[in-house]
Structure formats: C-alpha cells, structure tokens
Amino acid sequence: MQALRKRINHTICIILSLLFAAHLSAAIGGELNGKVVAISDGDTITLLDSTNTQWKIRLSGIDAPEKSQGFGTMSKKHLSACAYDKNVRVLWEKRDRYQRVIGKVIAGDVDCNLQQIKNGMAWHYKKYAKDQALADRDVYAAAEAIAKSHREGLWIDSDPMPPWEYRHRKKGG
C-alpha cells in the first residue's frame, strides 16, 4: 500500500511539473496559431486559436497611425488584407501592459508586420527595436527607409506625425 502511495505521489508530482512547465512556457512566449477574427487597427489583431481562446495581438516592431490619425483607416485596411480571416502563426516573446501578446504575425510566408512598414502603413517602432531579433530589426529599418524614399503610404506627407507623438499630444503632454 505504501509503495502504491509513493508511486501515486510521484505521478502527481510529474503531472504538476508538466502543467507548471506548460503554463510557464505560455507566459514567456512561443508560437500561437489560429484564425484572425478581428482587426482593431493597423497594428492590433484578434486571433482565435483551436481551443476557441481569443488572443489580442499587438504586432511587434511596428507602430501604425491611430484610427483618428491620417492613414489610420488605410493602415487597418492593409493589415486586414494581409491577415483577416486567415490562419496565421504568431511568434511572440512577451505581453504589454494591457496583457496583449506582442508578436510577429505570419500569414502563409508573409510577415504582416513587415508588410505594414513596406506599404508605408506603419513606422518601424525603434523604441522597442532592442526587443526584436537582429535580422528583423535590420530588415524593418531598411523597409522603412525604402518606403520613405519612395513616398509610400503615409510617407507621401513630407513630415507625418508618428503615432507615439500623436498619442502624447492627445493626452495633453
């Protein structure tokens, strides 16, 4: 009887360890897969996974115009064309202060974050560039420089207001 109790306790410990490890890996990042069911704006989507869990995803490495800002609506439409109603992979490392997952959205073989920059629908968010893989950081920065030089999207304006400045001014700061 005592041997059976030890084996049950050992099994419970293993199960709890596995559950803790799974929970920990979900807390620190990884990969999400699912269908994009909503586009909030040019840098935020909602993903529905296979367990019908909704995930709010903030696209990493970019900052798109606010909805009330010039190109805000167009930025949202471009992100919709890339990701809406599609099955995507989200590679992520952390969450923001609103508990949104911060990640790279990949539809098929297309990096939607990068597409937003290439089309002039978002800035490379250099404030958080250190959080990106070096290769992504370099590619996103180069894509912004090219979009700017070709006057793509929001770069048609000679001095577009970045969304972080727009938000700051709206707060009255």
XYZ file of N, CA, C and O in Angstrom:
692
model
N 0.824 -1.196 0.000
C 0.000 0.000 0.000
C 0.867 1.259 0.000
O 0.569 2.209 -0.704
N 1.911 1.238 0.818
C 2.790 2.401 0.883
C 3.519 2.618 -0.436
O 3.713 3.752 -0.878
N 3.908 1.560 -1.116
C 4.576 1.676 -2.417
C 3.634 2.288 -3.442
O 4.037 3.106 -4.274
N 2.357 1.903 -3.359
C 1.359 2.465 -4.266
C 1.190 3.962 -4.012
O 1.124 4.756 -4.956
N 1.139 4.377 -2.746
C 1.035 5.808 -2.402
C 2.237 6.582 -2.942
O 2.084 7.675 -3.479
N 3.423 6.030 -2.782
C 4.627 6.697 -3.281
C 4.549 6.871 -4.792
O 4.886 7.915 -5.323
N 4.106 5.817 -5.485
C 4.002 5.894 -6.930
C 2.948 6.920 -7.349
O 3.153 7.686 -8.289
N 1.832 6.973 -6.653
C 0.782 7.965 -6.946
C 1.316 9.374 -6.688
O 1.140 10.275 -7.522
N 1.980 9.576 -5.560
C 2.556 10.893 -5.249
C 3.594 11.298 -6.295
O 3.640 12.447 -6.723
N 4.410 10.354 -6.712
C 5.421 10.635 -7.735
C 4.744 11.027 -9.053
O 5.152 11.988 -9.713
N 3.698 10.283 -9.404
C 2.962 10.581 -10.638
C 2.319 11.960 -10.557
O 2.362 12.738 -11.515
N 1.740 12.296 -9.429
C 1.122 13.617 -9.244
C 2.178 14.708 -9.376
O 1.940 15.724 -10.032
N 3.338 14.494 -8.799
C 4.418 15.487 -8.899
C 4.837 15.688 -10.353
O 5.057 16.819 -10.796
N 4.929 14.615 -11.101
C 5.303 14.720 -12.524
C 4.237 15.498 -13.283
O 4.549 16.398 -14.066
N 2.983 15.160 -13.051
C 1.884 15.857 -13.738
C 1.893 17.339 -13.391
O 1.786 18.195 -14.281
N 2.050 17.666 -12.122
C 2.085 19.075 -11.713
C 3.277 19.797 -12.332
O 3.155 20.947 -12.761
N 4.417 19.129 -12.397
C 5.597 19.737 -13.024
C 5.356 20.023 -14.494
O 5.709 21.090 -15.000
N 4.734 19.066 -15.190
C 4.432 19.271 -16.608
C 3.439 20.401 -16.805
O 3.589 21.222 -17.713
N 2.425 20.461 -15.960
C 1.442 21.546 -16.064
C 2.096 22.893 -15.785
O 1.830 23.872 -16.486
N 2.961 22.950 -14.793
C 3.658 24.191 -14.477
C 4.554 24.612 -15.634
O 4.578 25.774 -16.016
N 5.263 23.661 -16.221
C 6.150 23.972 -17.349
C 5.345 24.480 -18.539
O 5.740 25.437 -19.203
N 4.197 23.876 -18.804
C 3.352 24.337 -19.918
C 2.833 25.734 -19.651
O 2.810 26.592 -20.536
N 2.426 25.987 -18.422
C 1.934 27.322 -18.070
C 3.056 28.351 -18.174
O 2.864 29.438 -18.704
N 4.240 27.992 -17.706
C 5.378 28.901 -17.755
C 5.745 29.225 -19.194
O 5.978 30.379 -19.539
N 5.749 28.220 -20.080
C 6.118 28.493 -21.461
C 5.078 29.393 -22.124
O 5.413 30.217 -22.948
N 3.806 29.266 -21.745
C 2.773 30.151 -22.299
C 2.969 31.568 -21.786
O 2.639 32.529 -22.461
N 3.522 31.717 -20.594
C 3.706 33.039 -20.008
C 4.905 33.768 -20.608
O 4.933 34.988 -20.614
N 5.896 33.020 -21.107
C 7.099 33.687 -21.595
C 7.221 33.713 -23.105
O 8.198 34.201 -23.632
N 6.264 33.206 -23.815
C 6.299 33.313 -25.257
C 6.282 31.984 -25.954
O 6.161 30.938 -25.336
N 6.394 32.085 -27.249
C 6.360 30.889 -28.066
C 5.668 31.173 -29.374
O 5.882 32.217 -29.995
N 4.808 30.250 -29.764
C 4.087 30.384 -31.020
C 2.607 30.138 -30.793
O 2.228 29.187 -30.114
N 1.791 31.013 -31.353
C 0.344 30.826 -31.361
C -0.076 30.586 -32.803
O 0.494 31.168 -33.726
N -1.080 29.765 -32.969
C -1.629 29.507 -34.294
C -3.131 29.663 -34.217
O -3.748 29.260 -33.230
N -3.708 30.247 -35.240
C -5.151 30.391 -35.262
C -5.601 31.268 -36.400
O -4.817 31.644 -37.276
N -6.886 31.603 -36.349
C -7.511 32.406 -37.396
C -7.703 33.832 -36.887
O -8.153 34.042 -35.762
N -7.383 34.801 -37.727
C -7.584 36.205 -37.371
C -9.065 36.519 -37.555
O -9.603 36.402 -38.655
N -9.722 36.912 -36.457
C -11.161 37.160 -36.477
C -11.506 38.639 -36.368
O -12.666 39.010 -36.554
N -10.515 39.473 -36.067
C -10.771 40.920 -35.985
C -9.469 41.687 -36.173
O -8.394 41.216 -35.814
N -9.612 42.874 -36.750
C -8.504 43.818 -36.894
C -8.945 45.080 -36.176
O -9.932 45.705 -36.563
N -8.244 45.445 -35.110
C -8.617 46.639 -34.342
C -8.127 47.906 -35.013
O -8.814 48.920 -35.044
N -6.885 47.854 -35.498
C -6.255 48.994 -36.162
C -5.065 48.463 -36.941
O -4.974 47.255 -37.150
N -4.159 49.311 -37.344
C -3.050 48.895 -38.189
C -1.961 48.101 -37.510
O -1.016 47.657 -38.169
N -2.066 47.892 -36.196
C -1.053 47.091 -35.514
C -1.624 46.193 -34.421
O -0.896 45.722 -33.560
N -2.931 45.906 -34.474
C -3.548 45.064 -33.452
C -4.610 44.159 -34.085
O -5.479 44.646 -34.816
N -4.511 42.864 -33.785
C -5.477 41.889 -34.296
C -6.033 41.052 -33.146
O -5.491 41.067 -32.040
N -7.089 40.304 -33.446
C -7.595 39.291 -32.517
C -7.502 37.953 -33.228
O -7.964 37.802 -34.356
N -6.892 36.988 -32.546
C -6.685 35.655 -33.079
C -7.543 34.686 -32.276
O -7.634 34.791 -31.053
N -8.165 33.744 -32.958
C -8.938 32.683 -32.318
C -8.176 31.386 -32.536
O -7.948 30.976 -33.685
N -7.754 30.743 -31.437
C -6.973 29.511 -31.579
C -7.888 28.282 -31.646
O -9.122 28.408 -31.590
N -7.310 27.115 -31.731
C -8.070 25.871 -31.909
C -8.923 25.512 -30.696
O -9.833 24.699 -30.798
N -8.657 26.137 -29.540
C -9.468 25.887 -28.343
C -10.535 26.972 -28.165
O -11.148 27.066 -27.118
N -10.712 27.795 -29.200
C -11.652 28.923 -29.183
C -11.276 29.989 -28.155
O -12.139 30.720 -27.663
N -9.993 30.076 -27.854
C -9.491 31.143 -26.988
C -9.128 32.330 -27.871
O -8.462 32.159 -28.897
N -9.592 33.514 -27.486
C -9.241 34.725 -28.233
C -7.981 35.336 -27.649
O -7.831 35.432 -26.436
N -7.103 35.758 -28.526
C -5.846 36.396 -28.152
C -5.779 37.756 -28.825
O -5.934 37.858 -30.033
N -5.558 38.785 -28.034
C -5.328 40.119 -28.586
C -3.835 40.200 -28.874
O -3.008 39.997 -27.979
N -3.491 40.492 -30.125
C -2.090 40.511 -30.562
C -1.716 41.920 -31.004
O -2.374 42.511 -31.856
N -0.659 42.455 -30.421
C -0.078 43.744 -30.836
C 1.134 43.395 -31.680
O 2.024 42.674 -31.222
N 1.151 43.839 -32.934
C 2.242 43.492 -33.834
C 3.551 44.102 -33.337
O 3.617 45.310 -33.067
N 4.557 43.280 -33.203
C 5.851 43.730 -32.683
C 6.632 44.497 -33.744
O 6.487 44.252 -34.947
N 7.448 45.418 -33.274
C 8.378 46.120 -34.149
C 7.781 47.226 -34.987
O 8.501 47.856 -35.751
N 6.463 47.437 -34.860
C 5.832 48.488 -35.659
C 4.911 49.337 -34.787
O 4.483 48.913 -33.711
N 4.626 50.535 -35.277
C 3.607 51.383 -34.663
C 2.854 52.038 -35.814
O 3.445 52.749 -36.630
N 1.569 51.742 -35.904
C 0.737 52.234 -37.001
C -0.010 53.492 -36.559
O -0.224 53.710 -35.360
N -0.423 54.305 -37.516
C -1.200 55.501 -37.166
C -2.457 55.131 -36.377
O -3.051 54.072 -36.605
N -2.819 55.995 -35.457
C -4.059 55.801 -34.707
C -5.239 55.914 -35.664
O -5.134 56.545 -36.721
N -6.374 55.327 -35.300
C -7.546 55.350 -36.176
C -7.966 56.765 -36.539
O -8.388 57.026 -37.662
N -7.836 57.695 -35.599
C -8.256 59.082 -35.825
C -7.173 59.919 -36.505
O -7.363 61.100 -36.755
N -6.068 59.298 -36.836
C -4.935 59.972 -37.444
C -4.948 59.726 -38.958
O -5.546 58.746 -39.425
N -4.302 60.593 -39.714
C -4.158 60.365 -41.144
C -3.567 58.990 -41.405
O -2.645 58.583 -40.701
N -4.079 58.276 -42.367
C -3.674 56.935 -42.757
C -4.067 55.860 -41.742
O -3.763 54.688 -41.942
N -4.761 56.224 -40.665
C -5.193 55.223 -39.687
C -6.128 54.186 -40.282
O -5.946 52.977 -40.089
N -7.128 54.636 -41.029
C -8.084 53.724 -41.655
C -7.416 52.895 -42.740
O -7.637 51.682 -42.842
N -6.568 53.532 -43.538
C -5.882 52.815 -44.611
C -4.927 51.760 -44.039
O -4.811 50.664 -44.580
N -4.269 52.081 -42.940
C -3.366 51.129 -42.299
C -4.142 49.894 -41.845
O -3.698 48.754 -42.042
N -5.309 50.114 -41.248
C -6.155 48.999 -40.810
C -6.575 48.146 -42.006
O -6.545 46.914 -41.942
N -6.939 48.777 -43.115
C -7.345 48.035 -44.316
C -6.190 47.189 -44.866
O -6.389 46.050 -45.284
N -4.989 47.740 -44.860
C -3.833 46.977 -45.350
C -3.536 45.765 -44.464
O -3.216 44.695 -44.970
N -3.647 45.951 -43.153
C -3.433 44.811 -42.252
C -4.534 43.774 -42.457
O -4.262 42.569 -42.446
N -5.756 44.233 -42.683
C -6.855 43.300 -42.964
C -6.559 42.471 -44.200
O -6.786 41.253 -44.216
N -6.038 43.108 -45.246
C -5.717 42.387 -46.482
C -4.647 41.319 -46.230
O -4.671 40.249 -46.842
N -3.739 41.583 -45.318
C -2.665 40.637 -45.034
C -3.138 39.489 -44.138
O -2.742 38.338 -44.354
N -3.996 39.784 -43.153
C -4.240 38.787 -42.114
C -5.693 38.399 -41.857
O -5.948 37.287 -41.380
N -6.652 39.270 -42.136
C -8.029 38.995 -41.716
C -8.589 37.726 -42.363
O -8.436 37.495 -43.553
N -9.236 36.912 -41.524
C -9.896 35.681 -41.935
C -8.896 34.643 -42.449
O -9.260 33.726 -43.178
N -7.642 34.818 -42.075
C -6.592 33.878 -42.492
C -6.046 33.151 -41.270
O -6.077 33.670 -40.158
N -5.531 31.965 -41.514
C -4.816 31.247 -40.471
C -3.401 31.797 -40.432
O -2.760 31.923 -41.484
N -2.956 32.159 -39.240
C -1.640 32.769 -39.079
C -0.870 32.095 -37.947
O -1.447 31.396 -37.108
N 0.422 32.353 -37.964
C 1.305 31.995 -36.845
C 1.720 33.296 -36.195
O 1.985 34.282 -36.895
N 1.795 33.302 -34.896
C 2.280 34.474 -34.169
C 3.472 34.033 -33.331
O 3.343 33.171 -32.458
N 4.631 34.597 -33.637
C 5.843 34.323 -32.866
C 5.970 35.445 -31.850
O 6.028 36.613 -32.232
N 5.989 35.073 -30.574
C 5.960 36.120 -29.556
C 6.891 35.805 -28.395
O 7.277 34.676 -28.180
N 7.236 36.887 -27.673
C 8.148 36.778 -26.531
C 7.563 37.321 -25.232
O 7.961 36.913 -24.161
N 6.646 38.291 -25.332
C 6.164 38.915 -24.101
C 4.778 39.510 -24.309
O 4.216 39.455 -25.392
N 4.262 40.077 -23.237
C 2.978 40.785 -23.258
C 3.230 42.239 -22.888
O 4.198 42.553 -22.206
N 2.314 43.110 -23.324
C 2.449 44.521 -22.953
C 1.656 44.803 -21.680
O 1.082 43.888 -21.072
N 1.621 46.047 -21.283
C 0.946 46.403 -20.025
C -0.562 46.172 -20.071
O -1.217 46.133 -19.043
N -1.117 46.010 -21.260
C -2.543 45.712 -21.414
C -2.787 44.212 -21.562
O -3.878 43.789 -21.899
N -1.750 43.429 -21.356
C -1.763 41.974 -21.459
C -1.971 41.452 -22.883
O -2.316 40.298 -23.089
N -1.754 42.327 -23.872
C -1.778 41.856 -25.256
C -0.466 41.118 -25.526
O 0.586 41.500 -25.022
N -0.541 40.083 -26.343
C 0.650 39.376 -26.791
C 1.336 40.266 -27.823
O 0.694 40.816 -28.711
N 2.647 40.433 -27.686
C 3.428 41.212 -28.646
C 4.131 40.218 -29.551
O 4.954 39.421 -29.082
N 3.782 40.236 -30.851
C 4.370 39.219 -31.708
C 4.405 39.556 -33.179
O 3.821 40.532 -33.642
N 5.114 38.699 -33.896
C 5.229 38.804 -35.347
C 4.143 37.912 -35.945
O 4.081 36.720 -35.658
N 3.296 38.507 -36.789
C 2.172 37.799 -37.403
C 2.585 37.342 -38.801
O 2.941 38.169 -39.644
N 2.515 36.035 -39.019
C 2.918 35.468 -40.297
C 1.720 34.752 -40.922
O 1.185 33.809 -40.345
N 1.303 35.249 -42.082
C 0.200 34.646 -42.848
C 0.808 33.943 -44.051
O 1.347 34.593 -44.946
N 0.767 32.627 -44.050
C 1.466 31.866 -45.091
C 2.956 32.062 -44.892
O 3.497 31.684 -43.869
N 3.593 32.717 -45.851
C 5.019 33.032 -45.682
C 5.246 34.543 -45.642
O 6.363 35.012 -45.829
N 4.170 35.302 -45.361
C 4.246 36.767 -45.352
C 4.294 37.289 -43.910
O 3.418 36.983 -43.096
N 5.303 38.077 -43.620
C 5.431 38.777 -42.339
C 4.547 40.030 -42.437
O 4.919 41.014 -43.082
N 3.369 39.976 -41.817
C 2.418 41.099 -41.915
C 2.967 42.369 -41.264
O 2.674 43.477 -41.728
N 3.761 42.226 -40.218
C 4.365 43.388 -39.568
C 5.237 44.130 -40.584
O 5.126 45.346 -40.747
N 6.090 43.375 -41.259
C 6.988 43.948 -42.252
C 6.194 44.547 -43.414
O 6.541 45.625 -43.910
N 5.130 43.876 -43.839
C 4.308 44.397 -44.935
C 3.733 45.768 -44.590
O 3.653 46.640 -45.456
N 3.344 45.955 -43.347
C 2.805 47.256 -42.927
C 3.854 48.353 -43.129
O 3.535 49.444 -43.595
N 5.086 48.049 -42.801
C 6.164 49.030 -42.979
C 6.443 49.251 -44.463
O 6.545 50.387 -44.924
N 6.575 48.150 -45.221
C 6.880 48.247 -46.655
C 5.849 49.080 -47.405
O 6.189 49.806 -48.335
N 4.577 48.949 -47.007
C 3.495 49.676 -47.685
C 3.319 51.099 -47.159
O 2.398 51.792 -47.580
N 4.176 51.505 -46.232
C 4.060 52.844 -45.662
C 2.843 52.979 -44.774
O 2.270 54.060 -44.644
N 2.452 51.888 -44.125
C 1.274 51.887 -43.262
C 1.632 51.859 -41.779
O 0.753 51.827 -40.926
N 2.931 51.867 -41.491
C 3.399 51.864 -40.099
C 4.864 52.284 -40.065
O 5.576 52.205 -41.060
N 5.259 52.734 -38.914
C 6.661 53.058 -38.642
C 7.342 51.827 -38.060
O 6.695 51.016 -37.380
N 8.632 51.716 -38.286
C 9.417 50.757 -37.517
C 9.515 51.366 -36.123
O 9.999 52.483 -35.963
N 9.049 50.653 -35.122
C 8.967 51.196 -33.754
C 10.329 51.038 -33.084
O 10.579 50.102 -32.338
N 11.198 51.993 -33.364
C 12.588 51.901 -32.920
C 12.746 51.905 -31.400
O 13.713 51.371 -30.880
N 11.772 52.471 -30.705
C 11.820 52.489 -29.238
C 11.930 51.061 -28.685
O 12.542 50.831 -27.650
N 11.313 50.108 -29.385
C 11.316 48.715 -28.933
C 12.137 47.809 -29.850
O 12.031 46.592 -29.776
N 12.970 48.387 -30.693
C 13.766 47.601 -31.636
C 14.689 46.618 -30.917
O 14.948 45.528 -31.421
N 15.137 46.972 -29.721
C 16.026 46.081 -28.971
C 15.343 44.762 -28.616
O 15.998 43.761 -28.358
N 13.993 44.766 -28.624
C 13.243 43.546 -28.328
C 13.127 42.617 -29.541
O 12.678 41.489 -29.409
N 13.511 43.118 -30.713
C 13.417 42.326 -31.940
C 14.683 41.515 -32.167
O 15.767 41.901 -31.712
N 14.543 40.442 -32.936
C 15.714 39.714 -33.416
C 16.506 40.683 -34.296
O 15.917 41.528 -34.981
N 17.802 40.583 -34.262
C 18.664 41.497 -35.017
C 18.294 41.525 -36.501
O 18.221 42.592 -37.109
N 18.033 40.356 -37.085
C 17.680 40.300 -38.509
C 16.390 41.079 -38.776
O 16.317 41.845 -39.738
N 15.383 40.906 -37.926
C 14.125 41.644 -38.095
C 14.357 43.139 -37.934
O 13.835 43.939 -38.710
N 15.137 43.497 -36.949
C 15.427 44.912 -36.697
C 16.029 45.563 -37.942
O 15.604 46.637 -38.372
N 17.000 44.911 -38.544
C 17.665 45.451 -39.731
C 16.716 45.517 -40.931
O 16.674 46.512 -41.647
N 15.956 44.452 -41.143
C 15.041 44.401 -42.290
C 13.930 45.439 -42.131
O 13.576 46.133 -43.096
N 13.380 45.581 -40.933
C 12.304 46.545 -40.701
C 12.816 47.981 -40.890
O 12.140 48.814 -41.489
N 14.013 48.262 -40.386
C 14.584 49.602 -40.543
C 14.842 49.910 -42.021
O 14.540 51.017 -42.497
N 15.363 48.945 -42.753
C 15.614 49.145 -44.187
C 14.305 49.327 -44.946
O 14.210 50.190 -45.832
N 13.281 48.553 -44.586
C 11.980 48.670 -45.254
C 11.384 50.055 -45.033
O 10.808 50.647 -45.958
N 11.538 50.596 -43.823
C 11.032 51.942 -43.559
C 11.784 52.969 -44.406
O 11.162 53.873 -44.988
N 13.093 52.845 -44.492
C 13.893 53.787 -45.289
C 13.473 53.749 -46.760
O 13.352 54.801 -47.402
N 13.215 52.557 -47.277
C 12.790 52.429 -48.683
C 11.397 53.018 -48.874
O 11.166 53.769 -49.832
N 10.464 52.689 -47.990
C 9.101 53.223 -48.097
C 9.131 54.753 -48.043
O 8.430 55.428 -48.807
N 9.952 55.269 -47.153
C 10.074 56.727 -47.007
C 10.655 57.344 -48.281
O 10.142 58.350 -48.780
N 11.716 56.748 -48.824
C 12.351 57.311 -50.029
C 11.440 57.222 -51.252
O 11.512 58.068 -52.141
N 10.556 56.215 -51.279
C 9.612 56.063 -52.401
C 8.275 56.743 -52.126
O 7.365 56.619 -52.956
N 8.185 57.396 -50.972
C 6.965 58.119 -50.575
C 5.732 57.216 -50.611
O 4.673 57.584 -51.092
N 5.909 56.017 -50.054
C 4.815 55.044 -49.954
C 3.892 55.407 -48.801
O 4.353 55.804 -47.733
N 2.604 55.247 -49.001
C 1.627 55.407 -47.932
C 1.766 56.710 -47.181
O 1.757 57.795 -47.777
N 1.908 56.618 -45.883
C 1.958 57.812 -45.030
C 3.158 58.695 -45.334
O 3.171 59.877 -44.982
N 4.144 58.147 -46.011
C 5.340 58.929 -46.345
C 5.103 59.898 -47.503
O 5.997 60.658 -47.856
N 3.892 59.884 -48.058
C 3.555 60.882 -49.075
C 3.557 62.269 -48.438
O 3.866 63.260 -49.082
N 3.235 62.310 -47.141
C 3.316 63.541 -46.365
C 4.795 63.787 -46.071
O 5.517 62.866 -45.697
N 5.261 65.004 -46.238
C 6.689 65.284 -46.043
C 7.132 65.116 -44.588
O 8.298 64.841 -44.321
N 6.213 65.268 -43.646
C 6.582 65.138 -42.236
C 5.416 64.524 -41.450
O 4.790 65.197 -40.630
N 5.119 63.222 -41.668
C 3.995 62.607 -40.968
C 4.264 62.528 -39.465
O 5.408 62.340 -39.049
N 3.199 62.693 -38.678
C 3.359 62.639 -37.225
C 3.331 61.188 -36.755
O 2.340 60.488 -36.953
N 4.405 60.748 -36.123
C 4.412 59.378 -35.602
C 3.317 59.189 -34.543
O 2.994 60.127 -33.797
N 2.742 57.998 -34.472
C 1.633 57.762 -33.541
C 1.996 57.987 -32.077
O 1.150 58.415 -31.291
N 3.247 57.724 -31.689
C 3.635 57.947 -30.292
C 3.593 59.434 -29.958
O 3.240 59.791 -28.852
N 3.912 60.305 -30.922
C 3.787 61.758 -30.696
C 2.318 62.164 -30.680
O 1.902 62.985 -29.870
N 1.541 61.601 -31.580
C 0.110 61.884 -31.663
C -0.576 61.526 -30.340
O -1.357 62.309 -29.801
N -0.270 60.342 -29.799
C -0.867 59.917 -28.525
C -0.454 60.852 -27.404
O -1.270 61.211 -26.547
N 0.808 61.267 -27.402
C 1.321 62.156 -26.365
C 0.601 63.515 -26.415
O 0.201 64.041 -25.379
N 0.420 64.043 -27.613
C -0.273 65.332 -27.762
C -1.742 65.236 -27.384
O -2.292 66.165 -26.804
N -2.356 64.088 -27.711
C -3.769 63.890 -27.379
C -3.987 63.861 -25.868
O -5.015 64.310 -25.377
N -3.004 63.331 -25.144
C -3.076 63.291 -23.683
C -2.861 64.670 -23.085
O -3.108 64.877 -21.910
N -2.367 65.598 -23.907
C -2.114 66.945 -23.400
C -0.728 67.129 -22.868
O -0.438 68.033 -22.099
N 0.190 66.251 -23.244
C 1.566 66.280 -22.732
C 2.471 66.888 -23.634
O 3.112 67.608 -24.058
